[in-house]
Amino acid sequence: METTLKDQEIYCKQDVADSFYLVKEGKVKIIQRSDNGKEVILAILGPGEIFGELAITDKATRDEVAVAAEDSLVCMFKASDFLRLMEASPQLTLQITKTIGQRLEKVQRRLEQLMFRTAEERVRDFLRDLAQESGYAIANNPEEIAVPMQLTHEDVGKLTATSRQTVTTVLNTLEKAGILTYNRHRIYIKCFSLL
């Protein structure tokens, strides 16, 4: 296990892909960077989630960057050691296959959103997904959901392929319409069905 400080890179694009990682504590961002420095966040992973898993597919180098989103504890596994473990445990192999499949499904859904949805629709879709994944109903009312918010507007922009300004504009519009309120730490959705 290795402690990784916030904003520290765990691996970079073109690094040798001979290991993969498990987030024990904290959060890790998986980022795609273009040659001109533009970034898109592919995923933000928390405790119990793996990343860099394509190392077990004989991929030679990394295509993305992994960065600690906050101070984190990360475990590294050599791909060759883990492949031997997978050969001995069909159940582990099945779990890894499911994890990769779920990640691929999320990426495909995001790709569809980028191709067919407006910037505002992508931000709203993201807020709905975030509410369903991380939110909790207030007073057992499924329409009222509180969502702890640990992402900046810039992070949300990178996750939805929009700008920070667009995210702020969409949030302000939703707040004026009475659909939600927000601050740096929380989004309070007043009417989920209108989101």
Short mmCIF file of C-alpha atoms in Angstrom, two decimals:
data_model
loop_
_atom_site.label_atom_id
_atom_site.label_comp_id
_atom_site.label_asym_id
_atom_site.label_seq_id
_atom_site.Cartn_x
_atom_site.Cartn_y
_atom_site.Cartn_z
CA MET A 1 0.00 0.00 0.00
CA GLU A 2 1.15 3.46 -0.81
CA THR A 3 -0.08 6.83 0.40
CA THR A 4 -0.68 9.20 -2.49
CA LEU A 5 -1.13 12.91 -1.86
CA LYS A 6 -3.83 14.99 -3.53
CA ASP A 7 -2.97 15.88 -7.17
CA GLN A 8 -0.08 13.40 -7.23
CA GLU A 9 0.07 11.31 -10.41
CA ILE A 10 -0.04 7.56 -9.87
CA TYR A 11 0.80 6.81 -13.48
CA CYS A 12 1.06 8.85 -16.68
CA LYS A 13 0.17 8.39 -20.32
CA GLN A 14 2.70 6.11 -22.05
CA ASP A 15 3.96 4.60 -18.74
CA VAL A 16 4.56 0.85 -18.90
CA ALA A 17 1.32 -0.99 -18.06
CA ASP A 18 2.64 -3.85 -15.93
CA SER A 19 0.49 -3.35 -12.81
CA PHE A 20 -2.96 -2.29 -11.71
CA TYR A 21 -4.32 -0.64 -8.59
CA LEU A 22 -7.01 -0.78 -5.91
CA VAL A 23 -8.25 2.32 -4.09
CA LYS A 24 -8.18 1.49 -0.37
CA GLU A 25 -8.99 5.02 0.90
CA GLY A 26 -9.65 8.33 -0.83
CA LYS A 27 -10.48 9.03 -4.47
CA VAL A 28 -8.60 8.70 -7.76
CA LYS A 29 -9.37 10.49 -11.05
CA ILE A 30 -8.75 8.76 -14.36
CA ILE A 31 -8.01 11.48 -16.91
CA GLN A 32 -7.57 11.57 -20.68
CA ARG A 33 -5.28 14.42 -21.79
CA SER A 34 -5.00 15.67 -25.35
CA ASP A 35 -1.70 16.76 -26.85
CA ASN A 36 -2.74 20.41 -26.39
CA GLY A 37 -3.33 19.86 -22.63
CA LYS A 38 -7.14 19.64 -22.62
CA GLU A 39 -8.47 17.17 -20.04
CA VAL A 40 -11.53 14.97 -19.78
CA ILE A 41 -12.18 13.03 -16.58
CA LEU A 42 -13.12 9.48 -17.52
CA ALA A 43 -13.93 8.34 -13.98
CA ILE A 44 -13.61 9.21 -10.32
CA LEU A 45 -13.04 6.06 -8.29
CA GLY A 46 -13.43 5.47 -4.57
CA PRO A 47 -12.62 2.78 -1.99
CA GLY A 48 -12.90 -0.77 -3.31
CA GLU A 49 -12.59 0.19 -6.98
CA ILE A 50 -9.76 -0.90 -9.27
CA PHE A 51 -8.02 1.00 -12.07
CA GLY A 52 -5.29 0.37 -14.59
CA GLU A 53 -6.86 -3.06 -15.06
CA LEU A 54 -6.04 -3.21 -18.77
CA ALA A 55 -2.52 -4.19 -17.65
CA ILE A 56 -3.83 -7.77 -17.36
CA THR A 57 -4.67 -7.74 -21.10
CA ASP A 58 -1.02 -7.47 -22.20
CA LYS A 59 -1.45 -3.76 -23.02
CA ALA A 60 2.08 -2.36 -23.25
CA THR A 61 1.53 1.27 -22.20
CA ARG A 62 -1.06 3.47 -20.51
CA ASP A 63 -3.51 5.56 -22.54
CA GLU A 64 -4.68 7.70 -19.62
CA VAL A 65 -3.43 9.39 -16.45
CA ALA A 66 -4.35 8.41 -12.88
CA VAL A 67 -4.24 11.22 -10.30
CA ALA A 68 -5.17 11.26 -6.61
CA ALA A 69 -8.28 13.47 -6.27
CA GLU A 70 -7.59 13.68 -2.52
CA ASP A 71 -5.05 12.15 -0.13
CA SER A 72 -5.47 8.44 -0.84
CA LEU A 73 -4.23 4.99 0.06
CA VAL A 74 -3.65 2.89 -3.06
CA CYS A 75 -2.59 -0.77 -3.40
CA MET A 76 -0.55 -1.85 -6.43
CA PHE A 77 -0.63 -5.37 -7.89
CA LYS A 78 1.79 -6.72 -10.49
CA ALA A 79 -0.26 -7.87 -13.48
CA SER A 80 1.72 -11.11 -13.81
CA ASP A 81 1.05 -12.05 -10.15
CA PHE A 82 -2.62 -11.19 -10.45
CA LEU A 83 -3.03 -13.22 -13.65
CA ARG A 84 -1.74 -16.31 -11.79
CA LEU A 85 -4.27 -15.61 -9.03
CA MET A 86 -7.07 -15.29 -11.61
CA GLU A 87 -6.09 -18.62 -13.17
CA ALA A 88 -6.48 -20.25 -9.75
CA SER A 89 -9.81 -18.56 -8.96
CA PRO A 90 -12.62 -18.57 -11.55
CA GLN A 91 -14.76 -16.53 -9.14
CA LEU A 92 -12.15 -13.74 -9.04
CA THR A 93 -11.92 -13.85 -12.85
CA LEU A 94 -15.70 -13.48 -13.11
CA GLN A 95 -15.69 -10.50 -10.71
CA ILE A 96 -12.93 -8.73 -12.64
CA THR A 97 -14.78 -9.38 -15.92
CA LYS A 98 -17.97 -7.89 -14.43
CA THR A 99 -16.07 -4.84 -13.19
CA ILE A 100 -14.51 -4.21 -16.60
CA GLY A 101 -17.90 -4.74 -18.28
CA GLN A 102 -19.63 -2.24 -15.97
CA ARG A 103 -16.89 0.31 -16.61
CA LEU A 104 -17.24 -0.21 -20.38
CA GLU A 105 -21.01 0.26 -20.12
CA LYS A 106 -20.52 3.59 -18.30
CA VAL A 107 -18.04 4.76 -20.92
CA GLN A 108 -20.43 3.83 -23.74
CA ARG A 109 -23.28 5.71 -22.04
CA ARG A 110 -21.07 8.79 -21.65
CA LEU A 111 -19.99 8.57 -25.29
CA GLU A 112 -23.65 8.50 -26.37
CA GLN A 113 -24.33 11.54 -24.21
CA LEU A 114 -21.41 13.42 -25.76
CA MET A 115 -22.60 12.63 -29.26
CA PHE A 116 -26.34 13.16 -28.90
CA ARG A 117 -26.99 15.45 -25.92
CA THR A 118 -26.55 19.20 -25.47
CA ALA A 119 -24.17 20.57 -22.83
CA GLU A 120 -27.10 21.37 -20.51
CA GLU A 121 -28.56 17.87 -20.94
CA ARG A 122 -25.17 16.30 -20.16
CA VAL A 123 -24.86 18.28 -16.91
CA ARG A 124 -28.43 17.37 -15.93
CA ASP A 125 -27.77 13.69 -16.77
CA PHE A 126 -24.65 13.81 -14.62
CA LEU A 127 -26.58 15.31 -11.70
CA ARG A 128 -29.25 12.60 -11.99
CA ASP A 129 -26.60 9.84 -12.07
CA LEU A 130 -24.78 11.41 -9.11
CA ALA A 131 -28.01 11.63 -7.12
CA GLN A 132 -28.79 7.97 -7.80
CA GLU A 133 -25.25 6.81 -6.97
CA SER A 134 -24.38 9.02 -4.00
CA GLY A 135 -27.56 10.78 -2.86
CA TYR A 136 -30.00 9.97 -0.11
CA ALA A 137 -33.71 10.74 0.14
CA ILE A 138 -34.84 13.37 2.62
CA ALA A 139 -37.69 12.28 4.95
CA ASN A 140 -38.29 9.18 2.78
CA ASN A 141 -39.38 11.38 -0.13
CA PRO A 142 -37.77 10.11 -3.38
CA GLU A 143 -38.26 13.55 -4.97
CA GLU A 144 -36.04 15.28 -2.37
CA ILE A 145 -32.45 14.10 -2.49
CA ALA A 146 -29.34 15.41 -0.78
CA VAL A 147 -26.07 14.74 -2.58
CA PRO A 148 -22.70 15.28 -0.88
CA MET A 149 -20.63 17.27 -3.36
CA GLN A 150 -16.87 16.82 -3.42
CA LEU A 151 -16.38 17.88 -7.03
CA THR A 152 -15.64 21.37 -8.27
CA HIS A 153 -17.56 22.91 -11.17
CA GLU A 154 -14.38 22.40 -13.20
CA ASP A 155 -14.39 18.65 -12.35
CA VAL A 156 -18.05 18.36 -13.40
CA GLY A 157 -17.18 20.19 -16.61
CA LYS A 158 -14.39 17.72 -17.34
CA LEU A 159 -16.72 14.79 -16.60
CA THR A 160 -19.40 16.14 -18.96
CA ALA A 161 -17.14 17.63 -21.66
CA THR A 162 -18.41 21.14 -20.92
CA SER A 163 -16.83 24.20 -19.36
CA ARG A 164 -16.86 25.27 -15.73
CA GLN A 165 -18.96 28.26 -16.78
CA THR A 166 -21.57 26.00 -18.41
CA VAL A 167 -21.84 23.91 -15.24
CA THR A 168 -22.33 27.06 -13.15
CA THR A 169 -24.93 28.39 -15.59
CA VAL A 170 -26.91 25.13 -15.55
CA LEU A 171 -26.82 24.94 -11.74
CA ASN A 172 -27.94 28.58 -11.45
CA THR A 173 -30.79 27.98 -13.92
CA LEU A 174 -31.95 24.90 -11.97
CA GLU A 175 -31.73 26.86 -8.73
CA LYS A 176 -33.80 29.75 -10.13
CA ALA A 177 -36.41 27.23 -11.34
CA GLY A 178 -36.66 25.88 -7.76
CA ILE A 179 -35.45 22.40 -8.76
CA LEU A 180 -32.34 22.42 -6.54
CA THR A 181 -30.11 24.46 -4.29
CA TYR A 182 -26.39 23.95 -3.92
CA ASN A 183 -23.21 25.03 -2.20
CA ARG A 184 -19.61 23.79 -2.23
CA HIS A 185 -20.42 20.75 -0.07
CA ARG A 186 -23.90 19.61 -1.09
CA ILE A 187 -26.58 19.66 -3.75
CA TYR A 188 -30.15 19.55 -2.44
CA ILE A 189 -32.53 18.38 -5.16
CA LYS A 190 -36.05 19.53 -4.35
CA CYS A 191 -37.79 17.76 -7.24
CA PHE A 192 -35.84 14.88 -8.81
CA SER A 193 -38.44 14.24 -11.53
CA LEU A 194 -37.91 17.77 -12.91
CA LEU A 195 -34.13 17.47 -13.03
#
